[in-house]
Coordinates of C-alpha atoms and ligand atoms in Angstrom, one line a residue:
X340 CA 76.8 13.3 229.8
X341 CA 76.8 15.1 233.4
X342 CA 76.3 18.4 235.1
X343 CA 78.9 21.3 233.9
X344 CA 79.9 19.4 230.8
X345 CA 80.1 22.0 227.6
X346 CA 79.0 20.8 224.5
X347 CA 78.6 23.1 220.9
X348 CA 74.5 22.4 219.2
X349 CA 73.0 23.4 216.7
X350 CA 69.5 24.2 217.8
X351 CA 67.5 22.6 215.7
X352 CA 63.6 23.2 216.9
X353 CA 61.8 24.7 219.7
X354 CA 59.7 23.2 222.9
X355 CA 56.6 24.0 224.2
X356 CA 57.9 26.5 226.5
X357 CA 59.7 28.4 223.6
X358 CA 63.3 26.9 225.2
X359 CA 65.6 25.8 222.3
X360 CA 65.8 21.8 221.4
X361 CA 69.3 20.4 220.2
X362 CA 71.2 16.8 219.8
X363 CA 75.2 16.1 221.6
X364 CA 76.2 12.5 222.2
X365 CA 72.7 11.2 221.5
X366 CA 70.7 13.7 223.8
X367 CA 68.3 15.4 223.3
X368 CA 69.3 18.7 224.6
X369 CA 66.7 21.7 226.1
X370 CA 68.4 25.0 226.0
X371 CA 66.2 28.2 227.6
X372 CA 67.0 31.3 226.0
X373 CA 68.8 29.5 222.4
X374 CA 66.5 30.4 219.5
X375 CA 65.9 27.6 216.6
X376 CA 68.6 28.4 213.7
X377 CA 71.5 29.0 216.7
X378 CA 74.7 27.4 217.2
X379 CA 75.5 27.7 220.6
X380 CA 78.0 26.5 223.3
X381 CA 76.1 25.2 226.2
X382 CA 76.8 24.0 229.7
X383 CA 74.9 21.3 231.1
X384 CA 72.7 22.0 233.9
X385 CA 70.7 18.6 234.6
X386 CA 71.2 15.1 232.8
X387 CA 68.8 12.6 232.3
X388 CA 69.3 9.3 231.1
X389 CA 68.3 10.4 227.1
X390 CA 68.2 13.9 227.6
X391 CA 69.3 16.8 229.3
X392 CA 68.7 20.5 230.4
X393 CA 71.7 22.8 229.6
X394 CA 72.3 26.7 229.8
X395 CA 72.7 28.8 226.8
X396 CA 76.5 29.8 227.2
X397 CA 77.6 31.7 224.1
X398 CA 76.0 32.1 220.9
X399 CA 78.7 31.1 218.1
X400 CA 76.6 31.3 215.6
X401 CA 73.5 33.5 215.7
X402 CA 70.2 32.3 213.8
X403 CA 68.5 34.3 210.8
X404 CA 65.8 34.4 213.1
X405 CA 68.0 36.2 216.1
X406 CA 66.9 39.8 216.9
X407 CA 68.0 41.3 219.6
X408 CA 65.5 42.1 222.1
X409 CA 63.7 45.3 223.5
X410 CA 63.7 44.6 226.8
X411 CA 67.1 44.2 229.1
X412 CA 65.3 42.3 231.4
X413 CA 64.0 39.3 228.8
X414 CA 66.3 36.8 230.3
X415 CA 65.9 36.6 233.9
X416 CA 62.2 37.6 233.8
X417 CA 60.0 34.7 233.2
X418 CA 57.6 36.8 231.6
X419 CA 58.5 36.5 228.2
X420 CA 60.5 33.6 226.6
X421 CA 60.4 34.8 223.3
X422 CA 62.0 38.1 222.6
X423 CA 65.3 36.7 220.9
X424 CA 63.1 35.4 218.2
X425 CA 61.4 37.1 215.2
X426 CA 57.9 37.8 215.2
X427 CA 57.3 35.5 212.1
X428 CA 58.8 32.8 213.5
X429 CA 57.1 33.2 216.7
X430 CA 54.2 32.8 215.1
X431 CA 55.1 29.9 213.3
X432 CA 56.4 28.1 216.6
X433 CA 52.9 28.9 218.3
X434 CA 51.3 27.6 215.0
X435 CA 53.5 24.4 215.5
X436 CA 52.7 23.8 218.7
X437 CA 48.7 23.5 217.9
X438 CA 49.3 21.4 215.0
X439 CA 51.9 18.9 216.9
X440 CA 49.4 19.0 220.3
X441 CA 46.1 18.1 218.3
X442 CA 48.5 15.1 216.5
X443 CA 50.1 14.1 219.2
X444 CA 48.1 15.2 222.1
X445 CA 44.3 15.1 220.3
X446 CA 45.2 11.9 218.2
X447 CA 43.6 13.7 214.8
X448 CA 45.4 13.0 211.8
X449 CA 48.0 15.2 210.0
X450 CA 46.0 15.5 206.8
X451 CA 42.7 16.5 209.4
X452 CA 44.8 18.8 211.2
X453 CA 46.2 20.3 208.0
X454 CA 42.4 20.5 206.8
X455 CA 41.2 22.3 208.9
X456 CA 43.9 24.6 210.7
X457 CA 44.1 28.4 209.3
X458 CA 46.4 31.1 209.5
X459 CA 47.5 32.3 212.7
X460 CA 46.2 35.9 213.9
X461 CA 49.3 37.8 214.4
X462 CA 49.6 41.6 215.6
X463 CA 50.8 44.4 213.6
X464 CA 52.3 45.8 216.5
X465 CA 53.1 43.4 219.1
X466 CA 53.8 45.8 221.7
X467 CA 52.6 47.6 224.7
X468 CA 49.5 45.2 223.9
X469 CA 48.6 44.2 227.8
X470 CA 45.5 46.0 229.6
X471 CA 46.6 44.7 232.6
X472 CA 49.7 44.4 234.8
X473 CA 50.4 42.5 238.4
X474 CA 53.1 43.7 240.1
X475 CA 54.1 42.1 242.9
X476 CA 55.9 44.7 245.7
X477 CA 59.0 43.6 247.8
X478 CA 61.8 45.2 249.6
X479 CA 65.4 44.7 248.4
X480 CA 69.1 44.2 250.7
X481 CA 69.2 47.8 251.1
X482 CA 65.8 47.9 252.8
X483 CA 63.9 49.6 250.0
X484 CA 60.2 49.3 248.5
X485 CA 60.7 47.5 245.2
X486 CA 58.6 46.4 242.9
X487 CA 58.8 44.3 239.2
X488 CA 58.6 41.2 238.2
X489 CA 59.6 37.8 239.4
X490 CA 62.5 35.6 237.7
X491 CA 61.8 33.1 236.0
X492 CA 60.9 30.3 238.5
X493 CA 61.5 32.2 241.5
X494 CA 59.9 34.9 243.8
X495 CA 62.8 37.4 243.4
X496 CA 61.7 40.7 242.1
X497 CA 63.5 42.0 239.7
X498 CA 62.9 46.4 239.7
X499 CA 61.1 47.5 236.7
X500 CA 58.5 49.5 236.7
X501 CA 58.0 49.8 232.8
X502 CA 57.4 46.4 231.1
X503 CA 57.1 47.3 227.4
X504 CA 54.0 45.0 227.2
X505 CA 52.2 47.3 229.4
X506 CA 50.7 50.5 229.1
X507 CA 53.0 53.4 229.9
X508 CA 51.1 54.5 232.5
X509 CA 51.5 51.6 235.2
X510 CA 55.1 53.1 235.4
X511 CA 53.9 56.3 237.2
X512 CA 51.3 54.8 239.1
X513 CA 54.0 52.3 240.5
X514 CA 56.7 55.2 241.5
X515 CA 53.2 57.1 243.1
X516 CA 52.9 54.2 245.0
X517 CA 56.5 53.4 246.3
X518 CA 56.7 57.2 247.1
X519 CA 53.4 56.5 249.3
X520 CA 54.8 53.5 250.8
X521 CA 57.9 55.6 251.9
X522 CA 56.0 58.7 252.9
X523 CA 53.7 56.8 255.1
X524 CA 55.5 53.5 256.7
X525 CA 53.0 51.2 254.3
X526 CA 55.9 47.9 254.4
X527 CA 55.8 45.5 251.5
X528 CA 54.6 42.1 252.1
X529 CA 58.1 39.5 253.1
X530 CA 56.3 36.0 251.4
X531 CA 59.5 33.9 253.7
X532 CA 57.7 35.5 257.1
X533 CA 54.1 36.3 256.3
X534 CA 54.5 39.9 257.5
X535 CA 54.4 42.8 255.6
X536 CA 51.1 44.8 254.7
X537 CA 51.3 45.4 250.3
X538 CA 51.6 42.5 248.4
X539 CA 50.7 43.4 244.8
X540 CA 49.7 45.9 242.6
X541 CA 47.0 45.4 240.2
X542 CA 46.1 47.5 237.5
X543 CA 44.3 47.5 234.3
X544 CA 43.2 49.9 231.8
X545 CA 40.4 49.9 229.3
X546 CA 41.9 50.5 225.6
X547 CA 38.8 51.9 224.5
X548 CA 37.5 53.9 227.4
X549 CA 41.1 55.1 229.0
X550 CA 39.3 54.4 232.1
X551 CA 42.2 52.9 234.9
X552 CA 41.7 50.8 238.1
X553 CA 44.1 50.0 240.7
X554 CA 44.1 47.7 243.4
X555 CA 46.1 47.0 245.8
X556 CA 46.1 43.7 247.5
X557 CA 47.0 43.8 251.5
X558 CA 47.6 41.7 253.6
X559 CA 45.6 43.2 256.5
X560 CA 42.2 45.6 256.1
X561 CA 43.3 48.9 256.3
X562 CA 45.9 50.8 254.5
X563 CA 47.3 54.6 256.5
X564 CA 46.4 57.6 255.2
X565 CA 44.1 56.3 252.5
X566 CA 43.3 58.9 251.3
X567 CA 46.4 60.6 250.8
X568 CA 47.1 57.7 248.7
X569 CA 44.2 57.9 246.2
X570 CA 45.0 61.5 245.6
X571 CA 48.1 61.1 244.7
X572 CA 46.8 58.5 242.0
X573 CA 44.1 60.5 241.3
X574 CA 46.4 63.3 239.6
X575 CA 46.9 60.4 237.2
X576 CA 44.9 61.2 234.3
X577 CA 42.3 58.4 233.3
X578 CA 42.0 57.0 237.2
X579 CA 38.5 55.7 237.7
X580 CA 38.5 53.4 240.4
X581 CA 40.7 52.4 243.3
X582 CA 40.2 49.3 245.9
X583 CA 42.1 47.5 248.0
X584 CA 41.8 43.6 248.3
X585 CA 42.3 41.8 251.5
X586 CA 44.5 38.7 251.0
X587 CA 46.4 37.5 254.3
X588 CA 46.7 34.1 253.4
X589 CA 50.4 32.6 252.9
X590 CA 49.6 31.5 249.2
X591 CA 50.7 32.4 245.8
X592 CA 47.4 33.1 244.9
X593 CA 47.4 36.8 244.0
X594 CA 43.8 37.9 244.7
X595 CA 41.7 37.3 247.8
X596 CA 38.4 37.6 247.8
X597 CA 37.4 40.7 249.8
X598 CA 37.5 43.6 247.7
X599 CA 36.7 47.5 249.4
X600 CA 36.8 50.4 246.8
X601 CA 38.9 53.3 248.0
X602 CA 37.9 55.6 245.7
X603 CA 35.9 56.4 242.4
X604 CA 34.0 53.4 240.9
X605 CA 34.6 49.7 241.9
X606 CA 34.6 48.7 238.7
X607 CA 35.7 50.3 234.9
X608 CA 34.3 50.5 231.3
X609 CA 35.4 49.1 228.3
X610 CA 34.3 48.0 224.7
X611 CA 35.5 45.6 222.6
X612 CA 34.5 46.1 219.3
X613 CA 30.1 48.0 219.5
X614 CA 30.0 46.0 223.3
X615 CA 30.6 47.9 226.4
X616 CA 31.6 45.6 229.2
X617 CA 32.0 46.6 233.0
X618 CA 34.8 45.3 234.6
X619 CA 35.4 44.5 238.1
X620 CA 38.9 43.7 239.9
X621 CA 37.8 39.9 241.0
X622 CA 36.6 39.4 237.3
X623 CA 38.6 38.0 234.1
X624 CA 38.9 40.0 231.5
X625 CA 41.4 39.2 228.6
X626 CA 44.4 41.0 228.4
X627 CA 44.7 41.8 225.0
X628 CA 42.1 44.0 223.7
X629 CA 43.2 44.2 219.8
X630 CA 43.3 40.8 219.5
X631 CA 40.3 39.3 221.7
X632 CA 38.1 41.4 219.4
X633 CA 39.5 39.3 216.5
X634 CA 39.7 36.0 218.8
X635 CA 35.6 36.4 219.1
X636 CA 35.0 37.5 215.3
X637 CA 36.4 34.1 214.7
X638 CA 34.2 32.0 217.7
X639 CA 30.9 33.7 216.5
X640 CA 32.0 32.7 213.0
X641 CA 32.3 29.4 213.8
X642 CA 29.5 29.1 216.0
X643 CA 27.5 29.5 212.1
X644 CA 24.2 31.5 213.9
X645 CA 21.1 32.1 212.2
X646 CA 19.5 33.6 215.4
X647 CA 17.0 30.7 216.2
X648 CA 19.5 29.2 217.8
X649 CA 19.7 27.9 222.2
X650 CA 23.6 28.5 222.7
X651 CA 25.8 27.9 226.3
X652 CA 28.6 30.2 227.0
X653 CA 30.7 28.0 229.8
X654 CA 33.3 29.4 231.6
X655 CA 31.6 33.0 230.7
X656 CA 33.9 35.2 233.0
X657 CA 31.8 38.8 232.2
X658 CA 29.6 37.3 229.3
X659 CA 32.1 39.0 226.6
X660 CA 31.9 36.3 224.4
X661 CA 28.2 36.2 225.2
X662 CA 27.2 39.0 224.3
X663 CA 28.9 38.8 221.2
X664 CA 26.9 35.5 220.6
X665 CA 23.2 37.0 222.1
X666 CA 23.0 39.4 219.2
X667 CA 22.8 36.6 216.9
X668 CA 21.0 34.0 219.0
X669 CA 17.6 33.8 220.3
X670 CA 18.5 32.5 223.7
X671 CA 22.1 32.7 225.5
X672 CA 22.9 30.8 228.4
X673 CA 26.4 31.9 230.3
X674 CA 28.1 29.9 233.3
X675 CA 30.8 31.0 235.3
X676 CA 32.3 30.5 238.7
X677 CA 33.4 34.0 240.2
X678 CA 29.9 35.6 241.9
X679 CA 31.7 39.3 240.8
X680 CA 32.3 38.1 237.3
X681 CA 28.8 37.2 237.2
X682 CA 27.0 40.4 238.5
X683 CA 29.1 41.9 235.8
X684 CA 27.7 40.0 233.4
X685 CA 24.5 40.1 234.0
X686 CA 24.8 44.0 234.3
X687 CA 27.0 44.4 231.1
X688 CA 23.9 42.3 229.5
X689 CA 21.5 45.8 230.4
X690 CA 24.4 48.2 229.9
X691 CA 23.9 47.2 225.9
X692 CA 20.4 46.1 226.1
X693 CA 20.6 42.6 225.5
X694 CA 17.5 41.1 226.7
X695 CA 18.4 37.2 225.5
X696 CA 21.2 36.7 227.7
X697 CA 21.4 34.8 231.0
X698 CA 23.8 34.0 233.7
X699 CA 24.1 31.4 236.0
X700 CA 27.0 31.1 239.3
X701 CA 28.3 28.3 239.4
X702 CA 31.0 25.4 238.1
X703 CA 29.8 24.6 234.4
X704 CA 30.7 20.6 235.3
X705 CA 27.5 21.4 238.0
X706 CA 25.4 23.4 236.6
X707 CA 25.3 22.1 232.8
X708 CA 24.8 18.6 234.3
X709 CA 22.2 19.9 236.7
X710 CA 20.1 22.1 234.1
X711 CA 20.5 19.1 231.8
X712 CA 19.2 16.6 233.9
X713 CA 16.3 18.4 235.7
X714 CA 15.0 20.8 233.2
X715 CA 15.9 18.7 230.0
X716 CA 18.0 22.1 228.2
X717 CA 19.3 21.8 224.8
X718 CA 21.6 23.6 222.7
X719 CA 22.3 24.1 219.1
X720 CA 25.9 25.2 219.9
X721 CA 28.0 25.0 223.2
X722 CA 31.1 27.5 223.6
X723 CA 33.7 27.3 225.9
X724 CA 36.6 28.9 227.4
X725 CA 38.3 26.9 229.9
X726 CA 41.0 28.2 232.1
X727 CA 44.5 26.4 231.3
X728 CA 43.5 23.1 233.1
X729 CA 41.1 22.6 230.2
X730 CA 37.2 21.0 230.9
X731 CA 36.2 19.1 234.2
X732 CA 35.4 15.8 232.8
X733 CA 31.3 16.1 233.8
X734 CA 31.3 18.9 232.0
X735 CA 32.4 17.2 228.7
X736 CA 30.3 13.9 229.2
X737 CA 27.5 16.3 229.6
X738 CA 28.1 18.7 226.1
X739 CA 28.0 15.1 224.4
X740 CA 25.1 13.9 226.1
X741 CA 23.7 17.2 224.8
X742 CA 24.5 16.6 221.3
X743 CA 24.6 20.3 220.0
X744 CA 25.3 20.6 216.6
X745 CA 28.5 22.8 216.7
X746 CA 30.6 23.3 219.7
X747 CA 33.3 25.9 219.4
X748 CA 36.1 25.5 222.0
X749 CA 38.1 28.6 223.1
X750 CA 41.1 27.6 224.6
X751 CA 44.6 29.4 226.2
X752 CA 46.4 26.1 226.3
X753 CA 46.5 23.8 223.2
X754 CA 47.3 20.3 225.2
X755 CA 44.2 20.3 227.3
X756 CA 42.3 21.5 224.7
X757 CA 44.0 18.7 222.2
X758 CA 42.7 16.3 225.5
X759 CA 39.6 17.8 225.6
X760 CA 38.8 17.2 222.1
X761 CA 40.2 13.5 221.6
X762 CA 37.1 12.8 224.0
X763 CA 34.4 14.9 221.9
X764 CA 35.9 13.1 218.5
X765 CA 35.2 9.9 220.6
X766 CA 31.8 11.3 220.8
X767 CA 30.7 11.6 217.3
X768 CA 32.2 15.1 216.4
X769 CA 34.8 15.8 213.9
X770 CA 36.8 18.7 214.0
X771 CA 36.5 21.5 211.4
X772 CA 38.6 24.7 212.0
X773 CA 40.6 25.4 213.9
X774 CA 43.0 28.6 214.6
X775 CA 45.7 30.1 216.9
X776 CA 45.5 33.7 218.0
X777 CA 48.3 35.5 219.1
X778 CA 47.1 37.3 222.6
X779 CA 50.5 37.0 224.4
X780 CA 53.4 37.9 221.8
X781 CA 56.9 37.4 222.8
X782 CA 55.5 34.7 225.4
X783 CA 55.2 31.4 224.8
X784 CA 51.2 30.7 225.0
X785 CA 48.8 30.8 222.8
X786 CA 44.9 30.9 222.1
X787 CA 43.5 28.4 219.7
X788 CA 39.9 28.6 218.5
X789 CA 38.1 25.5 217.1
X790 CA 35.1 24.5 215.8
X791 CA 34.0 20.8 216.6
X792 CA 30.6 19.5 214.2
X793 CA 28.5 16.7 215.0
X794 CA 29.2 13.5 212.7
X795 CA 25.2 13.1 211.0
Ligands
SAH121 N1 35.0 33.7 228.2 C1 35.5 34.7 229.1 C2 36.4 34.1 230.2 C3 37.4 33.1 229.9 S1 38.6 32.7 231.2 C4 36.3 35.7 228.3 O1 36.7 35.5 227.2 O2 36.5 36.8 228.9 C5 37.9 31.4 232.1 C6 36.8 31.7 233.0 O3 36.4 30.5 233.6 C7 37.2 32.6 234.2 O4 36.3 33.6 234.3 C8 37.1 31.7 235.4 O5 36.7 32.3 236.6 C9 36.1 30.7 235.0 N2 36.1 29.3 235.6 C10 37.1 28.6 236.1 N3 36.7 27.4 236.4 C11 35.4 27.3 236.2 C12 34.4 26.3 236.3 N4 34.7 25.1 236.8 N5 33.2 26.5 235.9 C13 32.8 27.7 235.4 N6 33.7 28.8 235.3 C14 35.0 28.5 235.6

């Protein structure tokens, strides 16, 4: 098998990164954009030794599970990897994933895994489901302000201004934007040569509140005519706060960590389910409203509290999920590493008058460790919500040293988290429940929630 040879598959499964999976001349063959069901003719792109990468060529034979997708730009933009498939089996494939992660991955039997895994939470309208865009800004042959989103695997933009995840508004905020850009010689950011003043737009919008907040990050301090620009925004019905953020670092890292508000608030409202949470650009925040309401019903269901209960929130970002737990906890500890995030927690904590809830700056594989060892803290449950990259190591050693009776693991990427819990089984805990949450349909994540009890 070598580079440019055309075989015919049948795609018979689906990898972690939602490509298609087939077998020619005892391959094992990855195909991006092939759908499980297909038949396909496909071109080799990179041989291996027992498998290969190859390019979806033709479809000859489409699968039940083909639809055709909403968006033109689903193929080159590496934002979604899933829109030739069906919702339903979507769902199953991010349901498969978990399963084969915490067998292969987490070590746990099949019959465990099978015990204790539940329905996926799907969306009834897996659409237009995103509170928050990034867009980055560029400029195209022709010389002119563009903005979109990048290929898959590259940094070329490709123009669209209304991703059909989004909210319809980012489109006219965008177009406000280029017009300013045009209007007052404000260049977009070139990432080859460092110059350029805009780099990306970032907005998000708060389901429940309608409240919007953009900000631009600039590579430089000052923008012109600032004020020109947040009027124009302003006519925008819903704005509440705009900021720029200074980020003139030669990095793919969107966000620096200056942030100067422009105008309105530096911050926005929101509620998820009867908590109101204050949201500032540096800060996390998930991105799916409808379902991180459901993706917390299900952690404080698992975390089984009484209200006499110690509890540690790591990896709090704005104390959303610990806010949810306070109000059935005596005491809530939260850690998290953004100084921003924090301050909003702790202020979202009087915003609804909880008075059990505290915060702490800092990397939960210090500070747990730290608290643990000089001040002797327990907990009856421990929660956390890693980013992708899963638990530091301390961290871990230190929940088991704790020995809380439940620990409820939130996580956005099942193989760390399948890691992650291989250790805590090694520990004495057994794993319970566990369940996948849709938050990024037509994507190929997903967010698993499990509950982890201590062996007696
Ligand atoms: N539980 C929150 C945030 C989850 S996202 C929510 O549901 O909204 C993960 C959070 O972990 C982010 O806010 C990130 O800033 C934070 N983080 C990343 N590394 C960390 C570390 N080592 N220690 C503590 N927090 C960390």
């Amino acid at each position: 098998m070598k580079k440019n040879d055309i075989y015919t598959v049948e795609i018979t499964d689906m990898g972690t990164q939602g490509e298609g999976i087939g077998k020619a001349d005892g391959h094992t063959l990855f195909v991006k954009d092939a759908v499980v069901g297909d038949v396909a003719r496909v071109k080799i792109v990179k041989a291996k030794k027992n498998y290969a990468y190859a390019r979806l060529e033709k479809v000859l034979k489409p699968s039940p599970f083909r639809i055709e997708p909403r968006c033109a730009f689903s193929r080159q933009c590496g934002g979604c990897q899933l829109q030739s498939l069906s919702y339903e089996q979507q769902l199953l494939f991010k349901e498969k994933k978990i399963r084969n992660n915490l067998i292969h991955i987490g070590g746990f039997s099949p019959e465990c895994v099978d015990s204790a895994m539940e329905p996926i939470i799907g969306m009834e309208n897996p659409w237009r489901y995103r509170n928050k865009a990034q867009y980055p800004l560029g400029t195209d042959k022709e010389g002119r302000i563009v903005t979109g989103f990048y290929a898959g695997r590259t940094h070329t933009i490709i123009p669209n201004t209304d991703c059909i995840l989004g909210v319809e508004e980012n489109r006219e905020i965008l177009e406000r934007i280029i017009k300013y850009m045009e209007e007052n010689g404000a260049s977009a950011y070139d990432e080859n040569s460092g110059t350029g003043l805009l780099r990306h737009v970032l907005i998000r919008k708060g389901f429940a509140s309608g409240q919007i907040m953009v900000c631009l990050v600039i590579n430089g301090t000052r923008l012109p005519a600032e004020r020109r620009l947040a009027d124009m925004l302003w006519q925008i019905p819903g704005m509440t706060s705009l900021s720029v953020n200074e980020n003139r670092e030669r990095t793919n890292v969107i966000l620096g960590k200056k942030v100067r508000v422009l105008r309105g608030k530096g911050w926005i409202e929101d509620r998820i389910g009867e908590v109101s949470f204050r949201i500032s650009p540096l800060s996390f925040y998930q991105v799916n409203p409808v379902q991180t309401q459901r993706l917390y019903a299900q952690a404080l269901e698992y975390a089984g509290l009484s209200g006499s209960e110690t509890v540690w929130d790591l990896y709090c970002g704005i104390g959303t999920i610990s806010l949810f737990l306070a109000q059935r906890a005596k005491r809530v500890y939260g850690v998290e590493v953004i100084p921003d995030a924090v301050k909003d927690a702790r202020k979202n904590a009087e915003i609804n008058g909880i008075a059990n809830a505290e915060f702490y700056v800092g990397k939960a594989e210090e500070v747990l460790p730290d608290k643990y060892e000089k001040e002797g803290i327990r907990a009856e449950v421990i929660v956390v919500d890693p980013p992708r990259k899963g638990c530091d190591g301390k961290c871990l050693e230190t929940m088991a040293r704790m020995r809380p009776e439940r620990i409820v693991y939130v996580s956005c990427d099942s193989a760390t988290l399948a890691r992650d819990l291989k250790y805590l089984a090694g520990e004495g805990y057994e794993l319970k429940r566990a369940r996948g949450c849709d938050m990024f349909p037509w994507g190929m994540h997903v967010e698993t929630v499990c509950l982890l009890s201590r062996i007696k």
